[in-house]
Amino acid sequence: MSEQGTVHAAEYLQRADALRPAARAAVPANVLEALRSAKRLWIVPHERPDADALGAALGLKAILGQFGAEVAVVSSDAPPAVYDVIPTIAEVALEAPTWQPDAIVLVDCADPKRAGRIGELIIALPASTPRILIDHHVSNETTWPLAWVDARAAATCEMVSLIALALGADLSVDEGRLATTLAAGVIMDTATFQHGNTTPRTLEVGGLLLAAGAPISEISRKIYRSKPLAQVQLHARVLASLNTTDDGRTVFATMMLA
């Protein structure tokens, strides 16, 4: 189960107004217009989705829902239990809807082939169905005309937060649940703002989501500092078997698997 923080309404509005011009400048106009005009969408994360892929997909679903769009988040794989910190994780479907979409959105992923069996359905859809790609990986070399690939973004959830501002959506709705959803991805991909991919803009988005009600410390604890007992026990066995060679330059562990 997830927990929400406190929405600081005045500070949120101030931060949103300050960041909105940069958001409008960052998001490609054709991507923004495609998202704005579509009324029925499938949003698809990569297979074996992590917090950034799930947060981006579910966050974008909530954002577009504010404008009346019907949106389904469809994943080839079930979300791992550790990501139940995302409030709307139960909205992830493992089977595609029976209705045909006006547009497909692929998040945190360079190619439909990386979306598993749902990616195969995307490939089989009519070529006239708009395909939108939102990703932050530098390795993404997509040729899709409706694509926003921003390698300076620490997480796809950072990008989706900017999309929300550019569209005029409210990130503080639902007692901070939307902000929590997006913050989970940013925290996952930056190790709670510790990795070198954290930029001033990442911190601005983090501050915005905090003001919008995301409990940053609680999300970080659940993703990074809460481990199942079996995982802790395995870690202990690995540490107990550590050895070194090459004057301490190489460290290895030996374990019996059976």
mmCIF file with all atom_site columns, C-alpha atoms in Angstrom, residues 77-224:
data_model
loop_
_atom_site.group_PDB
_atom_site.id
_atom_site.type_symbol
_atom_site.label_atom_id
_atom_site.label_alt_id
_atom_site.label_comp_id
_atom_site.label_asym_id
_atom_site.label_entity_id
_atom_site.label_seq_id
_atom_site.pdbx_PDB_ins_code
_atom_site.Cartn_x
_atom_site.Cartn_y
_atom_site.Cartn_z
_atom_site.occupancy
_atom_site.B_iso_or_equiv
_atom_site.pdbx_formal_charge
_atom_site.auth_seq_id
_atom_site.auth_comp_id
_atom_site.auth_asym_id
_atom_site.auth_atom_id
_atom_site.pdbx_PDB_model_num
ATOM 1   C CA . ASP A 1 77  ? 4.594   -8.428 -17.437 1.00 0.00 ? 77  ASP A CA 1
ATOM 2   C CA . ALA A 1 78  ? 3.016   -7.937 -14.030 1.00 0.00 ? 78  ALA A CA 1
ATOM 3   C CA . PRO A 1 79  ? 4.554   -5.156 -11.915 1.00 0.00 ? 79  PRO A CA 1
ATOM 4   C CA . PRO A 1 80  ? 6.890   -6.401 -9.149  1.00 0.00 ? 80  PRO A CA 1
ATOM 5   C CA . ALA A 1 81  ? 5.420   -6.112 -5.653  1.00 0.00 ? 81  ALA A CA 1
ATOM 6   C CA . VAL A 1 82  ? 8.085   -3.613 -4.574  1.00 0.00 ? 82  VAL A CA 1
ATOM 7   C CA . TYR A 1 83  ? 6.434   -1.016 -6.802  1.00 0.00 ? 83  TYR A CA 1
ATOM 8   C CA . ASP A 1 84  ? 3.127   -1.045 -4.934  1.00 0.00 ? 84  ASP A CA 1
ATOM 9   C CA . VAL A 1 85  ? 4.354   2.306  -3.626  1.00 0.00 ? 85  VAL A CA 1
ATOM 10  C CA . ILE A 1 86  ? 2.770   3.577  -6.864  1.00 0.00 ? 86  ILE A CA 1
ATOM 11  C CA . PRO A 1 87  ? -0.845  4.290  -5.817  1.00 0.00 ? 87  PRO A CA 1
ATOM 12  C CA . THR A 1 88  ? -2.517  3.244  -9.082  1.00 0.00 ? 88  THR A CA 1
ATOM 13  C CA . ILE A 1 89  ? -0.407  0.151  -9.746  1.00 0.00 ? 89  ILE A CA 1
ATOM 14  C CA . ALA A 1 90  ? -3.574  -1.991 -9.865  1.00 0.00 ? 90  ALA A CA 1
ATOM 15  C CA . GLU A 1 91  ? -4.598  -0.131 -13.039 1.00 0.00 ? 91  GLU A CA 1
ATOM 16  C CA . VAL A 1 92  ? -1.909  -1.913 -15.066 1.00 0.00 ? 92  VAL A CA 1
ATOM 17  C CA . ALA A 1 93  ? -3.607  -4.395 -17.413 1.00 0.00 ? 93  ALA A CA 1
ATOM 18  C CA . LEU A 1 94  ? -1.856  -7.509 -18.669 1.00 0.00 ? 94  LEU A CA 1
ATOM 19  C CA . GLU A 1 95  ? -4.143  -7.889 -21.679 1.00 0.00 ? 95  GLU A CA 1
ATOM 20  C CA . ALA A 1 96  ? -4.889  -5.320 -24.355 1.00 0.00 ? 96  ALA A CA 1
ATOM 21  C CA . PRO A 1 97  ? -8.357  -3.724 -24.370 1.00 0.00 ? 97  PRO A CA 1
ATOM 22  C CA . THR A 1 98  ? -10.932 -4.883 -26.879 1.00 0.00 ? 98  THR A CA 1
ATOM 23  C CA . TRP A 1 99  ? -11.268 -1.336 -28.210 1.00 0.00 ? 99  TRP A CA 1
ATOM 24  C CA . GLN A 1 100 ? -8.923  0.092  -30.824 1.00 0.00 ? 100 GLN A CA 1
ATOM 25  C CA . PRO A 1 101 ? -6.829  3.121  -29.806 1.00 0.00 ? 101 PRO A CA 1
ATOM 26  C CA . ASP A 1 102 ? -6.593  6.513  -31.480 1.00 0.00 ? 102 ASP A CA 1
ATOM 27  C CA . ALA A 1 103 ? -2.907  6.494  -30.544 1.00 0.00 ? 103 ALA A CA 1
ATOM 28  C CA . ILE A 1 104 ? -0.242  4.302  -28.951 1.00 0.00 ? 104 ILE A CA 1
ATOM 29  C CA . VAL A 1 105 ? 2.272   5.723  -26.471 1.00 0.00 ? 105 VAL A CA 1
ATOM 30  C CA . LEU A 1 106 ? 5.469   3.791  -25.766 1.00 0.00 ? 106 LEU A CA 1
ATOM 31  C CA . VAL A 1 107 ? 7.225   4.978  -22.592 1.00 0.00 ? 107 VAL A CA 1
ATOM 32  C CA . ASP A 1 108 ? 10.762  4.412  -21.291 1.00 0.00 ? 108 ASP A CA 1
ATOM 33  C CA . CYS A 1 109 ? 11.413  2.186  -24.279 1.00 0.00 ? 109 CYS A CA 1
ATOM 34  C CA . ALA A 1 110 ? 13.083  2.563  -27.672 1.00 0.00 ? 110 ALA A CA 1
ATOM 35  C CA . ASP A 1 111 ? 11.249  -0.063 -29.691 1.00 0.00 ? 111 ASP A CA 1
ATOM 36  C CA . PRO A 1 112 ? 7.970   -2.029 -29.557 1.00 0.00 ? 112 PRO A CA 1
ATOM 37  C CA . LYS A 1 113 ? 10.041  -5.216 -29.606 1.00 0.00 ? 113 LYS A CA 1
ATOM 38  C CA . ARG A 1 114 ? 11.177  -4.308 -26.079 1.00 0.00 ? 114 ARG A CA 1
ATOM 39  C CA . ALA A 1 115 ? 7.553   -4.257 -24.948 1.00 0.00 ? 115 ALA A CA 1
ATOM 40  C CA . GLY A 1 116 ? 7.190   -8.040 -25.223 1.00 0.00 ? 116 GLY A CA 1
ATOM 41  C CA . ARG A 1 117 ? 3.957   -9.567 -26.471 1.00 0.00 ? 117 ARG A CA 1
ATOM 42  C CA . ILE A 1 118 ? 2.128   -6.215 -26.179 1.00 0.00 ? 118 ILE A CA 1
ATOM 43  C CA . GLY A 1 119 ? 4.770   -4.785 -28.486 1.00 0.00 ? 119 GLY A CA 1
ATOM 44  C CA . GLU A 1 120 ? 3.792   -7.406 -31.041 1.00 0.00 ? 120 GLU A CA 1
ATOM 45  C CA . LEU A 1 121 ? 0.214   -6.117 -30.889 1.00 0.00 ? 121 LEU A CA 1
ATOM 46  C CA . ILE A 1 122 ? 1.482   -2.573 -31.463 1.00 0.00 ? 122 ILE A CA 1
ATOM 47  C CA . ILE A 1 123 ? 3.370   -3.680 -34.559 1.00 0.00 ? 123 ILE A CA 1
ATOM 48  C CA . ALA A 1 124 ? 0.234   -5.407 -35.865 1.00 0.00 ? 124 ALA A CA 1
ATOM 49  C CA . LEU A 1 125 ? -1.980  -2.314 -35.503 1.00 0.00 ? 125 LEU A CA 1
ATOM 50  C CA . PRO A 1 126 ? -2.868  -0.339 -38.646 1.00 0.00 ? 126 PRO A CA 1
ATOM 51  C CA . ALA A 1 127 ? -0.025  1.853  -39.850 1.00 0.00 ? 127 ALA A CA 1
ATOM 52  C CA . SER A 1 128 ? -2.392  4.830  -39.662 1.00 0.00 ? 128 SER A CA 1
ATOM 53  C CA . THR A 1 129 ? -2.537  4.574  -35.845 1.00 0.00 ? 129 THR A CA 1
ATOM 54  C CA . PRO A 1 130 ? -0.283  7.331  -34.457 1.00 0.00 ? 130 PRO A CA 1
ATOM 55  C CA . ARG A 1 131 ? 2.633   6.000  -32.437 1.00 0.00 ? 131 ARG A CA 1
ATOM 56  C CA . ILE A 1 132 ? 4.158   8.292  -29.820 1.00 0.00 ? 132 ILE A CA 1
ATOM 57  C CA . LEU A 1 133 ? 7.441   7.557  -28.061 1.00 0.00 ? 133 LEU A CA 1
ATOM 58  C CA . ILE A 1 134 ? 8.649   9.165  -24.809 1.00 0.00 ? 134 ILE A CA 1
ATOM 59  C CA . ASP A 1 135 ? 12.040  8.043  -23.507 1.00 0.00 ? 135 ASP A CA 1
ATOM 60  C CA . HIS A 1 136 ? 15.185  9.324  -21.794 1.00 0.00 ? 136 HIS A CA 1
ATOM 61  C CA . HIS A 1 137 ? 17.746  6.715  -22.850 1.00 0.00 ? 137 HIS A CA 1
ATOM 62  C CA . VAL A 1 138 ? 20.698  8.015  -24.860 1.00 0.00 ? 138 VAL A CA 1
ATOM 63  C CA . SER A 1 139 ? 20.762  4.750  -26.834 1.00 0.00 ? 139 SER A CA 1
ATOM 64  C CA . ASN A 1 140 ? 17.319  5.456  -28.285 1.00 0.00 ? 140 ASN A CA 1
ATOM 65  C CA . GLU A 1 141 ? 17.725  6.062  -32.024 1.00 0.00 ? 141 GLU A CA 1
ATOM 66  C CA . THR A 1 142 ? 14.067  5.915  -33.006 1.00 0.00 ? 142 THR A CA 1
ATOM 67  C CA . THR A 1 143 ? 12.897  7.208  -36.356 1.00 0.00 ? 143 THR A CA 1
ATOM 68  C CA . TRP A 1 144 ? 9.308   7.672  -35.205 1.00 0.00 ? 144 TRP A CA 1
ATOM 69  C CA . PRO A 1 145 ? 8.122   11.161 -36.213 1.00 0.00 ? 145 PRO A CA 1
ATOM 70  C CA . LEU A 1 146 ? 6.145   11.515 -32.958 1.00 0.00 ? 146 LEU A CA 1
ATOM 71  C CA . ALA A 1 147 ? 9.007   11.013 -30.526 1.00 0.00 ? 147 ALA A CA 1
ATOM 72  C CA . TRP A 1 148 ? 10.511  12.887 -27.623 1.00 0.00 ? 148 TRP A CA 1
ATOM 73  C CA . VAL A 1 149 ? 13.857  11.426 -26.589 1.00 0.00 ? 149 VAL A CA 1
ATOM 74  C CA . ASP A 1 150 ? 15.622  13.561 -23.985 1.00 0.00 ? 150 ASP A CA 1
ATOM 75  C CA . ALA A 1 151 ? 18.908  12.025 -22.840 1.00 0.00 ? 151 ALA A CA 1
ATOM 76  C CA . ARG A 1 152 ? 19.467  14.794 -20.301 1.00 0.00 ? 152 ARG A CA 1
ATOM 77  C CA . ALA A 1 153 ? 16.332  13.769 -18.423 1.00 0.00 ? 153 ALA A CA 1
ATOM 78  C CA . ALA A 1 154 ? 17.149  11.550 -15.456 1.00 0.00 ? 154 ALA A CA 1
ATOM 79  C CA . ALA A 1 155 ? 13.908  9.609  -15.848 1.00 0.00 ? 155 ALA A CA 1
ATOM 80  C CA . THR A 1 156 ? 10.968  9.306  -18.187 1.00 0.00 ? 156 THR A CA 1
ATOM 81  C CA . CYS A 1 157 ? 8.816   10.380 -15.220 1.00 0.00 ? 157 CYS A CA 1
ATOM 82  C CA . GLU A 1 158 ? 10.704  13.689 -15.252 1.00 0.00 ? 158 GLU A CA 1
ATOM 83  C CA . MET A 1 159 ? 9.634   14.117 -18.876 1.00 0.00 ? 159 MET A CA 1
ATOM 84  C CA . VAL A 1 160 ? 6.012   13.176 -18.167 1.00 0.00 ? 160 VAL A CA 1
ATOM 85  C CA . SER A 1 161 ? 5.942   15.764 -15.372 1.00 0.00 ? 161 SER A CA 1
ATOM 86  C CA . LEU A 1 162 ? 6.974   18.384 -17.933 1.00 0.00 ? 162 LEU A CA 1
ATOM 87  C CA . ILE A 1 163 ? 4.292   17.144 -20.331 1.00 0.00 ? 163 ILE A CA 1
ATOM 88  C CA . ALA A 1 164 ? 1.735   17.692 -17.569 1.00 0.00 ? 164 ALA A CA 1
ATOM 89  C CA . LEU A 1 165 ? 2.863   21.289 -17.118 1.00 0.00 ? 165 LEU A CA 1
ATOM 90  C CA . ALA A 1 166 ? 2.906   21.941 -20.860 1.00 0.00 ? 166 ALA A CA 1
ATOM 91  C CA . LEU A 1 167 ? -0.648  20.597 -21.189 1.00 0.00 ? 167 LEU A CA 1
ATOM 92  C CA . GLY A 1 168 ? -1.876  22.562 -18.181 1.00 0.00 ? 168 GLY A CA 1
ATOM 93  C CA . ALA A 1 169 ? -2.649  19.487 -16.070 1.00 0.00 ? 169 ALA A CA 1
ATOM 94  C CA . ASP A 1 170 ? -2.689  19.579 -12.269 1.00 0.00 ? 170 ASP A CA 1
ATOM 95  C CA . LEU A 1 171 ? -0.043  17.356 -10.644 1.00 0.00 ? 171 LEU A CA 1
ATOM 96  C CA . SER A 1 172 ? -1.409  17.947 -7.134  1.00 0.00 ? 172 SER A CA 1
ATOM 97  C CA . VAL A 1 173 ? -4.734  16.166 -7.682  1.00 0.00 ? 173 VAL A CA 1
ATOM 98  C CA . ASP A 1 174 ? -6.028  13.163 -5.765  1.00 0.00 ? 174 ASP A CA 1
ATOM 99  C CA . GLU A 1 175 ? -4.263  14.041 -2.514  1.00 0.00 ? 175 GLU A CA 1
ATOM 100 C CA . GLY A 1 176 ? -0.830  13.701 -4.077  1.00 0.00 ? 176 GLY A CA 1
ATOM 101 C CA . ARG A 1 177 ? -1.320  10.300 -5.709  1.00 0.00 ? 177 ARG A CA 1
ATOM 102 C CA . LEU A 1 178 ? -0.364  11.496 -9.189  1.00 0.00 ? 178 LEU A CA 1
ATOM 103 C CA . ALA A 1 179 ? 2.729   13.222 -7.820  1.00 0.00 ? 179 ALA A CA 1
ATOM 104 C CA . THR A 1 180 ? 3.637   10.042 -5.928  1.00 0.00 ? 180 THR A CA 1
ATOM 105 C CA . THR A 1 181 ? 3.301   7.989  -9.106  1.00 0.00 ? 181 THR A CA 1
ATOM 106 C CA . LEU A 1 182 ? 5.733   10.213 -11.003 1.00 0.00 ? 182 LEU A CA 1
ATOM 107 C CA . ALA A 1 183 ? 8.112   10.686 -8.084  1.00 0.00 ? 183 ALA A CA 1
ATOM 108 C CA . ALA A 1 184 ? 8.559   6.906  -7.834  1.00 0.00 ? 184 ALA A CA 1
ATOM 109 C CA . GLY A 1 185 ? 10.167  6.841  -11.277 1.00 0.00 ? 185 GLY A CA 1
ATOM 110 C CA . VAL A 1 186 ? 12.424  9.820  -10.632 1.00 0.00 ? 186 VAL A CA 1
ATOM 111 C CA . ILE A 1 187 ? 13.558  8.350  -7.306  1.00 0.00 ? 187 ILE A CA 1
ATOM 112 C CA . MET A 1 188 ? 14.161  4.944  -8.897  1.00 0.00 ? 188 MET A CA 1
ATOM 113 C CA . ASP A 1 189 ? 16.324  6.222  -11.744 1.00 0.00 ? 189 ASP A CA 1
ATOM 114 C CA . THR A 1 190 ? 18.336  8.702  -9.650  1.00 0.00 ? 190 THR A CA 1
ATOM 115 C CA . ALA A 1 191 ? 18.686  6.596  -6.463  1.00 0.00 ? 191 ALA A CA 1
ATOM 116 C CA . THR A 1 192 ? 16.887  9.413  -4.651  1.00 0.00 ? 192 THR A CA 1
ATOM 117 C CA . PHE A 1 193 ? 18.806  12.180 -6.469  1.00 0.00 ? 193 PHE A CA 1
ATOM 118 C CA . GLN A 1 194 ? 22.234  10.621 -5.803  1.00 0.00 ? 194 GLN A CA 1
ATOM 119 C CA . HIS A 1 195 ? 23.227  9.485  -9.317  1.00 0.00 ? 195 HIS A CA 1
ATOM 120 C CA . GLY A 1 196 ? 25.186  11.690 -11.699 1.00 0.00 ? 196 GLY A CA 1
ATOM 121 C CA . ASN A 1 197 ? 22.182  11.911 -14.036 1.00 0.00 ? 197 ASN A CA 1
ATOM 122 C CA . THR A 1 198 ? 20.499  14.268 -11.543 1.00 0.00 ? 198 THR A CA 1
ATOM 123 C CA . THR A 1 199 ? 20.387  17.762 -13.063 1.00 0.00 ? 199 THR A CA 1
ATOM 124 C CA . PRO A 1 200 ? 19.081  21.090 -11.782 1.00 0.00 ? 200 PRO A CA 1
ATOM 125 C CA . ARG A 1 201 ? 15.910  20.431 -13.782 1.00 0.00 ? 201 ARG A CA 1
ATOM 126 C CA . THR A 1 202 ? 15.550  17.013 -12.136 1.00 0.00 ? 202 THR A CA 1
ATOM 127 C CA . LEU A 1 203 ? 15.704  18.679 -8.733  1.00 0.00 ? 203 LEU A CA 1
ATOM 128 C CA . GLU A 1 204 ? 13.163  21.283 -9.852  1.00 0.00 ? 204 GLU A CA 1
ATOM 129 C CA . VAL A 1 205 ? 10.782  18.505 -10.897 1.00 0.00 ? 205 VAL A CA 1
ATOM 130 C CA . GLY A 1 206 ? 11.463  16.683 -7.631  1.00 0.00 ? 206 GLY A CA 1
ATOM 131 C CA . GLY A 1 207 ? 10.630  19.828 -5.662  1.00 0.00 ? 207 GLY A CA 1
ATOM 132 C CA . LEU A 1 208 ? 7.471   20.295 -7.704  1.00 0.00 ? 208 LEU A CA 1
ATOM 133 C CA . LEU A 1 209 ? 6.324   16.724 -7.020  1.00 0.00 ? 209 LEU A CA 1
ATOM 134 C CA . LEU A 1 210 ? 7.141   17.096 -3.323  1.00 0.00 ? 210 LEU A CA 1
ATOM 135 C CA . ALA A 1 211 ? 5.020   20.251 -3.176  1.00 0.00 ? 211 ALA A CA 1
ATOM 136 C CA . ALA A 1 212 ? 2.292   18.380 -5.072  1.00 0.00 ? 212 ALA A CA 1
ATOM 137 C CA . GLY A 1 213 ? 2.104   15.769 -2.319  1.00 0.00 ? 213 GLY A CA 1
ATOM 138 C CA . ALA A 1 214 ? 4.701   13.090 -3.093  1.00 0.00 ? 214 ALA A CA 1
ATOM 139 C CA . PRO A 1 215 ? 6.231   11.633 0.117   1.00 0.00 ? 215 PRO A CA 1
ATOM 140 C CA . ILE A 1 216 ? 9.798   11.488 -1.190  1.00 0.00 ? 216 ILE A CA 1
ATOM 141 C CA . SER A 1 217 ? 11.378  9.841  1.856   1.00 0.00 ? 217 SER A CA 1
ATOM 142 C CA . GLU A 1 218 ? 8.674   7.168  2.083   1.00 0.00 ? 218 GLU A CA 1
ATOM 143 C CA . ILE A 1 219 ? 8.972   6.311  -1.621  1.00 0.00 ? 219 ILE A CA 1
ATOM 144 C CA . SER A 1 220 ? 12.750  6.051  -1.303  1.00 0.00 ? 220 SER A CA 1
ATOM 145 C CA . ARG A 1 221 ? 12.466  3.816  1.747   1.00 0.00 ? 221 ARG A CA 1
ATOM 146 C CA . LYS A 1 222 ? 10.075  1.416  0.053   1.00 0.00 ? 222 LYS A CA 1
ATOM 147 C CA . ILE A 1 223 ? 12.047  1.182  -3.198  1.00 0.00 ? 223 ILE A CA 1
ATOM 148 C CA . TYR A 1 224 ? 15.604  1.154  -1.866  1.00 0.00 ? 224 TYR A CA 1
#
